[in-house]
């Protein structure tokens, strides 16, 4: 895990900055709206409009995607490494009075404090590209798969995306580090070992983003709709 990035998110200043990121500029507002729409569409595609009991949103940040996932899950556990983002998320949440408050858990995605097969669905957005070591990126995918008995939806920075290939080409002239990527074949191998099929995969944006969404489905799961 990259210490500098982790410390930044886990500081008050970093947490406040991230909670304003998708509101500051109109382009970010459009990105945010498009991403929420994409997550909604993926949830519909996987769950076929049915509801699930228990979902995990990790890392939840300040809860940007909570309203999207809550539409199809009776209960959502919000988890993140940053105390400040968890606190901001809790302050920003309007729990309807009839509902029990959402559970918030401080956890690292590399070693989750949950039993195997706890959740019907795990949503994990925009974390993998912050993990410096490839072995830890693999560990992260294994960990989010381990705690799901149904679905895993997550993002990674795609090694084969146009954005990444352009960046690698530009690196010949500029001193910029490589992105911390994964490839489809790595995902497929880890998914297979964890007992999942690669159900669906799509880029966040073909030209403007290197992030790719993946939907994994547990093989032979009785928990699936
Ligand atoms: C780019 S934000 C994404 C948050 C949220 N998924 C979203 O899309 O708005 C990255 C998040 O990862 C969290 N994070 C970083 N390292 C982590 C780790 N090892 N375990 C859990 N969360 C981590 C940060 O605190 C931050 O909230």
PDB file of C-alpha atoms in Angstrom, residues 2-224:
ATOM      1  CA  UNK A   2       1.361   3.469  -0.801  1.00  0.00           C
ATOM      2  CA  UNK A   3       1.969   5.163   2.562  1.00  0.00           C
ATOM      3  CA  UNK A   4       1.807   8.725   1.200  1.00  0.00           C
ATOM      4  CA  UNK A   5      -1.613   8.196  -0.406  1.00  0.00           C
ATOM      5  CA  UNK A   6      -2.909   6.340   2.641  1.00  0.00           C
ATOM      6  CA  UNK A   7      -1.760   9.104   5.021  1.00  0.00           C
ATOM      7  CA  UNK A   8      -3.321  11.756   2.810  1.00  0.00           C
ATOM      8  CA  UNK A   9      -6.768  10.074   2.862  1.00  0.00           C
ATOM      9  CA  UNK A  10      -6.410   9.448   6.576  1.00  0.00           C
ATOM     10  CA  UNK A  11      -5.797  13.134   7.331  1.00  0.00           C
ATOM     11  CA  UNK A  12      -8.567  15.664   7.976  1.00  0.00           C
ATOM     12  CA  UNK A  13      -7.317  17.856   5.129  1.00  0.00           C
ATOM     13  CA  UNK A  14      -7.141  14.935   2.646  1.00  0.00           C
ATOM     14  CA  UNK A  15     -10.582  13.658   3.661  1.00  0.00           C
ATOM     15  CA  UNK A  16     -12.180  17.108   3.257  1.00  0.00           C
ATOM     16  CA  UNK A  17     -10.470  17.576  -0.087  1.00  0.00           C
ATOM     17  CA  UNK A  18     -11.737  14.191  -1.384  1.00  0.00           C
ATOM     18  CA  UNK A  19     -15.271  14.859  -0.164  1.00  0.00           C
ATOM     19  CA  UNK A  20     -15.337  17.992  -2.365  1.00  0.00           C
ATOM     20  CA  UNK A  21     -13.557  16.458  -5.379  1.00  0.00           C
ATOM     21  CA  UNK A  22     -16.686  15.543  -7.351  1.00  0.00           C
ATOM     22  CA  UNK A  23     -18.393  18.882  -6.691  1.00  0.00           C
ATOM     23  CA  UNK A  24     -15.593  21.369  -7.442  1.00  0.00           C
ATOM     24  CA  UNK A  25     -15.694  21.485 -11.240  1.00  0.00           C
ATOM     25  CA  UNK A  26     -18.440  20.813 -13.776  1.00  0.00           C
ATOM     26  CA  UNK A  27     -16.327  18.105 -15.463  1.00  0.00           C
ATOM     27  CA  UNK A  28     -16.015  16.264 -12.133  1.00  0.00           C
ATOM     28  CA  UNK A  29     -19.777  16.601 -11.570  1.00  0.00           C
ATOM     29  CA  UNK A  30     -20.373  14.992 -14.967  1.00  0.00           C
ATOM     30  CA  UNK A  31     -17.845  12.226 -14.193  1.00  0.00           C
ATOM     31  CA  UNK A  32     -19.557  11.584 -10.869  1.00  0.00           C
ATOM     32  CA  UNK A  33     -23.018  11.409 -12.464  1.00  0.00           C
ATOM     33  CA  UNK A  34     -21.785   9.092 -15.234  1.00  0.00           C
ATOM     34  CA  UNK A  35     -20.081   6.822 -12.724  1.00  0.00           C
ATOM     35  CA  UNK A  36     -23.181   6.592 -10.502  1.00  0.00           C
ATOM     36  CA  UNK A  37     -25.245   5.742 -13.599  1.00  0.00           C
ATOM     37  CA  UNK A  38     -22.739   3.069 -14.568  1.00  0.00           C
ATOM     38  CA  UNK A  39     -22.767   1.503 -11.087  1.00  0.00           C
ATOM     39  CA  UNK A  40     -26.610   1.518 -11.133  1.00  0.00           C
ATOM     40  CA  UNK A  41     -26.601  -0.166 -14.545  1.00  0.00           C
ATOM     41  CA  UNK A  42     -24.121  -2.832 -13.385  1.00  0.00           C
ATOM     42  CA  UNK A  43     -26.200  -3.535 -10.281  1.00  0.00           C
ATOM     43  CA  UNK A  44     -29.325  -3.899 -12.449  1.00  0.00           C
ATOM     44  CA  UNK A  45     -27.482  -6.189 -14.849  1.00  0.00           C
ATOM     45  CA  UNK A  46     -26.260  -8.417 -12.027  1.00  0.00           C
ATOM     46  CA  UNK A  47     -29.284  -8.447  -9.738  1.00  0.00           C
ATOM     47  CA  UNK A  48     -31.974  -8.187 -12.428  1.00  0.00           C
ATOM     48  CA  UNK A  49     -33.910  -5.682 -10.344  1.00  0.00           C
ATOM     49  CA  UNK A  50     -34.064  -7.924  -7.239  1.00  0.00           C
ATOM     50  CA  UNK A  51     -32.924  -6.817  -3.776  1.00  0.00           C
ATOM     51  CA  UNK A  52     -30.179  -8.392  -1.725  1.00  0.00           C
ATOM     52  CA  UNK A  53     -29.838  -8.575   2.046  1.00  0.00           C
ATOM     53  CA  UNK A  54     -26.319  -7.407   2.855  1.00  0.00           C
ATOM     54  CA  UNK A  55     -23.754  -5.420   0.845  1.00  0.00           C
ATOM     55  CA  UNK A  56     -20.290  -4.078   1.600  1.00  0.00           C
ATOM     56  CA  UNK A  57     -19.104  -0.742   0.173  1.00  0.00           C
ATOM     57  CA  UNK A  58     -15.307  -0.691   0.575  1.00  0.00           C
ATOM     58  CA  UNK A  59     -13.622   1.699   0.383  1.00  0.00           C
ATOM     59  CA  UNK A  60     -16.702   3.842   0.959  1.00  0.00           C
ATOM     60  CA  UNK A  61     -14.822   7.161   1.222  1.00  0.00           C
ATOM     61  CA  UNK A  62     -17.420   9.748   2.294  1.00  0.00           C
ATOM     62  CA  UNK A  63     -20.244   7.492   1.050  1.00  0.00           C
ATOM     63  CA  UNK A  64     -20.477   8.807  -2.530  1.00  0.00           C
ATOM     64  CA  UNK A  65     -21.910   5.516  -3.846  1.00  0.00           C
ATOM     65  CA  UNK A  66     -24.010   4.615  -0.783  1.00  0.00           C
ATOM     66  CA  UNK A  67     -27.306   5.972  -2.242  1.00  0.00           C
ATOM     67  CA  UNK A  68     -26.753   3.881  -5.390  1.00  0.00           C
ATOM     68  CA  UNK A  69     -26.046   0.594  -3.619  1.00  0.00           C
ATOM     69  CA  UNK A  70     -28.693   1.191  -0.920  1.00  0.00           C
ATOM     70  CA  UNK A  71     -31.396   1.111  -3.613  1.00  0.00           C
ATOM     71  CA  UNK A  72     -30.847  -2.622  -4.046  1.00  0.00           C
ATOM     72  CA  UNK A  73     -29.585  -3.752  -0.623  1.00  0.00           C
ATOM     73  CA  UNK A  74     -31.518  -3.942   2.645  1.00  0.00           C
ATOM     74  CA  UNK A  75     -28.381  -3.242   4.628  1.00  0.00           C
ATOM     75  CA  UNK A  76     -25.042  -1.728   3.572  1.00  0.00           C
ATOM     76  CA  UNK A  77     -21.838  -1.888   5.607  1.00  0.00           C
ATOM     77  CA  UNK A  78     -19.613   1.116   4.889  1.00  0.00           C
ATOM     78  CA  UNK A  79     -15.895   0.434   5.399  1.00  0.00           C
ATOM     79  CA  UNK A  80     -12.726   2.435   4.794  1.00  0.00           C
ATOM     80  CA  UNK A  81      -9.235   2.914   6.183  1.00  0.00           C
ATOM     81  CA  UNK A  82      -9.711   6.644   6.770  1.00  0.00           C
ATOM     82  CA  UNK A  83     -11.285   7.631  10.111  1.00  0.00           C
ATOM     83  CA  UNK A  84     -11.930  11.126   8.769  1.00  0.00           C
ATOM     84  CA  UNK A  85     -13.756   9.923   5.651  1.00  0.00           C
ATOM     85  CA  UNK A  86     -15.856   7.499   7.708  1.00  0.00           C
ATOM     86  CA  UNK A  87     -16.758  10.344  10.070  1.00  0.00           C
ATOM     87  CA  UNK A  88     -17.624  12.683   7.185  1.00  0.00           C
ATOM     88  CA  UNK A  89     -19.714   9.921   5.594  1.00  0.00           C
ATOM     89  CA  UNK A  90     -21.639   9.419   8.821  1.00  0.00           C
ATOM     90  CA  UNK A  91     -22.246  13.151   9.230  1.00  0.00           C
ATOM     91  CA  UNK A  92     -23.452  13.488   5.635  1.00  0.00           C
ATOM     92  CA  UNK A  93     -25.827  10.507   5.840  1.00  0.00           C
ATOM     93  CA  UNK A  94     -29.543  11.029   6.280  1.00  0.00           C
ATOM     94  CA  UNK A  95     -30.786   7.752   7.712  1.00  0.00           C
ATOM     95  CA  UNK A  96     -34.565   7.655   7.540  1.00  0.00           C
ATOM     96  CA  UNK A  97     -35.777   7.558  11.173  1.00  0.00           C
ATOM     97  CA  UNK A  98     -37.346   4.129  10.714  1.00  0.00           C
ATOM     98  CA  UNK A  99     -34.064   2.531   9.656  1.00  0.00           C
ATOM     99  CA  UNK A 100     -31.255   1.380  11.945  1.00  0.00           C
ATOM    100  CA  UNK A 101     -28.085   3.479  11.487  1.00  0.00           C
ATOM    101  CA  UNK A 102     -25.645   2.209   8.861  1.00  0.00           C
ATOM    102  CA  UNK A 103     -22.698   0.238  10.235  1.00  0.00           C
ATOM    103  CA  UNK A 104     -19.316   1.944   9.696  1.00  0.00           C
ATOM    104  CA  UNK A 105     -16.167  -0.144   9.931  1.00  0.00           C
ATOM    105  CA  UNK A 106     -12.552   0.956   9.872  1.00  0.00           C
ATOM    106  CA  UNK A 107     -10.696  -1.710   7.925  1.00  0.00           C
ATOM    107  CA  UNK A 108      -7.883  -2.281   5.482  1.00  0.00           C
ATOM    108  CA  UNK A 109      -8.862  -3.934   2.237  1.00  0.00           C
ATOM    109  CA  UNK A 110      -5.768  -6.140   2.431  1.00  0.00           C
ATOM    110  CA  UNK A 111      -7.060  -8.007   5.483  1.00  0.00           C
ATOM    111  CA  UNK A 112     -10.786  -7.601   6.004  1.00  0.00           C
ATOM    112  CA  UNK A 113     -12.289  -8.224   9.449  1.00  0.00           C
ATOM    113  CA  UNK A 114     -15.174 -10.284   8.017  1.00  0.00           C
ATOM    114  CA  UNK A 115     -15.781 -14.024   7.693  1.00  0.00           C
ATOM    115  CA  UNK A 116     -15.739 -15.819   4.345  1.00  0.00           C
ATOM    116  CA  UNK A 117     -18.990 -15.428   2.358  1.00  0.00           C
ATOM    117  CA  UNK A 118     -20.440 -12.714   4.598  1.00  0.00           C
ATOM    118  CA  UNK A 119     -21.894 -10.410   1.934  1.00  0.00           C
ATOM    119  CA  UNK A 120     -24.278 -10.918  -0.978  1.00  0.00           C
ATOM    120  CA  UNK A 121     -22.383  -8.230  -2.852  1.00  0.00           C
ATOM    121  CA  UNK A 122     -19.133  -6.297  -2.421  1.00  0.00           C
ATOM    122  CA  UNK A 123     -18.683  -2.958  -4.196  1.00  0.00           C
ATOM    123  CA  UNK A 124     -15.104  -1.687  -4.302  1.00  0.00           C
ATOM    124  CA  UNK A 125     -14.464   1.435  -6.368  1.00  0.00           C
ATOM    125  CA  UNK A 126     -11.209   3.322  -7.056  1.00  0.00           C
ATOM    126  CA  UNK A 127      -8.849   1.577  -4.675  1.00  0.00           C
ATOM    127  CA  UNK A 128      -6.706  -0.874  -6.651  1.00  0.00           C
ATOM    128  CA  UNK A 129      -4.775   1.879  -8.518  1.00  0.00           C
ATOM    129  CA  UNK A 130      -3.614   3.274  -5.125  1.00  0.00           C
ATOM    130  CA  UNK A 131      -1.925  -0.022  -4.204  1.00  0.00           C
ATOM    131  CA  UNK A 132       1.740   0.164  -5.127  1.00  0.00           C
ATOM    132  CA  UNK A 133       2.790  -3.511  -5.074  1.00  0.00           C
ATOM    133  CA  UNK A 134       1.320  -5.889  -7.654  1.00  0.00           C
ATOM    134  CA  UNK A 135       1.234  -8.735  -5.095  1.00  0.00           C
ATOM    135  CA  UNK A 136      -0.862  -6.521  -2.790  1.00  0.00           C
ATOM    136  CA  UNK A 137      -3.233  -5.644  -5.638  1.00  0.00           C
ATOM    137  CA  UNK A 138      -3.753  -9.389  -6.103  1.00  0.00           C
ATOM    138  CA  UNK A 139      -4.236  -9.847  -2.357  1.00  0.00           C
ATOM    139  CA  UNK A 140      -6.859  -7.082  -2.391  1.00  0.00           C
ATOM    140  CA  UNK A 141      -8.883  -8.788  -5.166  1.00  0.00           C
ATOM    141  CA  UNK A 142      -8.643 -12.111  -3.297  1.00  0.00           C
ATOM    142  CA  UNK A 143      -9.801 -10.450  -0.076  1.00  0.00           C
ATOM    143  CA  UNK A 144     -12.888  -8.729  -1.529  1.00  0.00           C
ATOM    144  CA  UNK A 145     -13.781 -12.048  -3.229  1.00  0.00           C
ATOM    145  CA  UNK A 146     -13.288 -14.034  -0.031  1.00  0.00           C
ATOM    146  CA  UNK A 147     -15.960 -12.104   1.881  1.00  0.00           C
ATOM    147  CA  UNK A 148     -18.580 -12.308  -0.905  1.00  0.00           C
ATOM    148  CA  UNK A 149     -20.956 -15.206  -1.427  1.00  0.00           C
ATOM    149  CA  UNK A 150     -22.549 -13.704  -4.535  1.00  0.00           C
ATOM    150  CA  UNK A 151     -21.188 -10.725  -6.419  1.00  0.00           C
ATOM    151  CA  UNK A 152     -18.073  -8.565  -6.474  1.00  0.00           C
ATOM    152  CA  UNK A 153     -18.039  -5.309  -8.435  1.00  0.00           C
ATOM    153  CA  UNK A 154     -14.717  -3.493  -8.434  1.00  0.00           C
ATOM    154  CA  UNK A 155     -12.461  -1.207 -10.450  1.00  0.00           C
ATOM    155  CA  UNK A 156      -8.841  -1.406 -11.505  1.00  0.00           C
ATOM    156  CA  UNK A 157      -6.586   0.685 -13.694  1.00  0.00           C
ATOM    157  CA  UNK A 158      -6.437  -1.319 -16.913  1.00  0.00           C
ATOM    158  CA  UNK A 159      -2.955  -2.094 -18.214  1.00  0.00           C
ATOM    159  CA  UNK A 160      -4.367  -2.388 -21.751  1.00  0.00           C
ATOM    160  CA  UNK A 161      -6.462   0.814 -21.720  1.00  0.00           C
ATOM    161  CA  UNK A 162      -5.744   3.529 -24.292  1.00  0.00           C
ATOM    162  CA  UNK A 163      -5.017   5.927 -21.425  1.00  0.00           C
ATOM    163  CA  UNK A 164      -2.371   3.620 -19.944  1.00  0.00           C
ATOM    164  CA  UNK A 165      -0.753   2.845 -23.290  1.00  0.00           C
ATOM    165  CA  UNK A 166      -0.503   6.575 -24.051  1.00  0.00           C
ATOM    166  CA  UNK A 167       0.973   7.228 -20.620  1.00  0.00           C
ATOM    167  CA  UNK A 168       3.591   4.506 -21.097  1.00  0.00           C
ATOM    168  CA  UNK A 169       4.484   5.959 -24.512  1.00  0.00           C
ATOM    169  CA  UNK A 170       4.812   9.479 -23.025  1.00  0.00           C
ATOM    170  CA  UNK A 171       7.048   8.150 -20.266  1.00  0.00           C
ATOM    171  CA  UNK A 172       9.832   7.938 -22.861  1.00  0.00           C
ATOM    172  CA  UNK A 173       9.961  11.765 -22.820  1.00  0.00           C
ATOM    173  CA  UNK A 174       8.732  12.598 -19.322  1.00  0.00           C
ATOM    174  CA  UNK A 175       9.783  11.352 -15.948  1.00  0.00           C
ATOM    175  CA  UNK A 176       6.402  10.090 -14.687  1.00  0.00           C
ATOM    176  CA  UNK A 177       5.864   6.859 -12.829  1.00  0.00           C
ATOM    177  CA  UNK A 178       3.906   3.998 -14.348  1.00  0.00           C
ATOM    178  CA  UNK A 179       0.338   3.586 -13.158  1.00  0.00           C
ATOM    179  CA  UNK A 180      -0.367   0.708 -10.756  1.00  0.00           C
ATOM    180  CA  UNK A 181      -2.343  -1.475 -13.107  1.00  0.00           C
ATOM    181  CA  UNK A 182      -3.862  -4.920 -13.495  1.00  0.00           C
ATOM    182  CA  UNK A 183      -4.704  -6.898 -16.618  1.00  0.00           C
ATOM    183  CA  UNK A 184      -7.777  -8.860 -17.595  1.00  0.00           C
ATOM    184  CA  UNK A 185      -5.849 -12.145 -17.466  1.00  0.00           C
ATOM    185  CA  UNK A 186      -4.661 -11.479 -13.902  1.00  0.00           C
ATOM    186  CA  UNK A 187      -8.250 -10.740 -12.840  1.00  0.00           C
ATOM    187  CA  UNK A 188      -9.481 -13.862 -14.574  1.00  0.00           C
ATOM    188  CA  UNK A 189      -6.911 -16.074 -12.825  1.00  0.00           C
ATOM    189  CA  UNK A 190      -7.637 -14.650  -9.361  1.00  0.00           C
ATOM    190  CA  UNK A 191     -11.403 -14.831  -9.940  1.00  0.00           C
ATOM    191  CA  UNK A 192     -11.156 -18.459 -11.059  1.00  0.00           C
ATOM    192  CA  UNK A 193      -9.064 -19.420  -7.998  1.00  0.00           C
ATOM    193  CA  UNK A 194     -11.573 -17.680  -5.714  1.00  0.00           C
ATOM    194  CA  UNK A 195     -14.500 -19.530  -7.314  1.00  0.00           C
ATOM    195  CA  UNK A 196     -15.904 -16.677  -9.431  1.00  0.00           C
ATOM    196  CA  UNK A 197     -16.728 -16.153 -13.113  1.00  0.00           C
ATOM    197  CA  UNK A 198     -15.864 -12.913 -14.832  1.00  0.00           C
ATOM    198  CA  UNK A 199     -19.498 -11.984 -15.561  1.00  0.00           C
ATOM    199  CA  UNK A 200     -18.974  -8.575 -17.180  1.00  0.00           C
ATOM    200  CA  UNK A 201     -16.355  -5.901 -17.635  1.00  0.00           C
ATOM    201  CA  UNK A 202     -16.497  -2.365 -19.043  1.00  0.00           C
ATOM    202  CA  UNK A 203     -14.263   0.733 -19.082  1.00  0.00           C
ATOM    203  CA  UNK A 204     -15.452   3.771 -17.130  1.00  0.00           C
ATOM    204  CA  UNK A 205     -14.766   5.716 -20.322  1.00  0.00           C
ATOM    205  CA  UNK A 206     -13.018   4.247 -23.368  1.00  0.00           C
ATOM    206  CA  UNK A 207     -10.802   7.273 -24.107  1.00  0.00           C
ATOM    207  CA  UNK A 208     -10.776   9.472 -21.022  1.00  0.00           C
ATOM    208  CA  UNK A 209     -10.237   7.022 -18.195  1.00  0.00           C
ATOM    209  CA  UNK A 210      -8.064   3.984 -17.610  1.00  0.00           C
ATOM    210  CA  UNK A 211     -10.389   2.686 -14.888  1.00  0.00           C
ATOM    211  CA  UNK A 212     -12.278  -0.496 -15.699  1.00  0.00           C
ATOM    212  CA  UNK A 213     -15.251  -1.955 -13.863  1.00  0.00           C
ATOM    213  CA  UNK A 214     -15.461  -5.721 -13.392  1.00  0.00           C
ATOM    214  CA  UNK A 215     -18.407  -7.786 -12.220  1.00  0.00           C
ATOM    215  CA  UNK A 216     -17.549 -11.198 -10.746  1.00  0.00           C
ATOM    216  CA  UNK A 217     -20.207 -13.817 -10.027  1.00  0.00           C
ATOM    217  CA  UNK A 218     -19.716 -16.670  -7.582  1.00  0.00           C
ATOM    218  CA  UNK A 219     -19.972 -20.045  -9.281  1.00  0.00           C
ATOM    219  CA  UNK A 220     -22.811 -22.315  -8.151  1.00  0.00           C
ATOM    220  CA  UNK A 221     -24.012 -19.843  -5.537  1.00  0.00           C
ATOM    221  CA  UNK A 222     -27.472 -20.423  -4.132  1.00  0.00           C
ATOM    222  CA  UNK A 223     -27.426 -16.825  -2.863  1.00  0.00           C
ATOM    223  CA  UNK A 224     -27.691 -15.319  -6.360  1.00  0.00           C
TER     224      UNK A 224
END
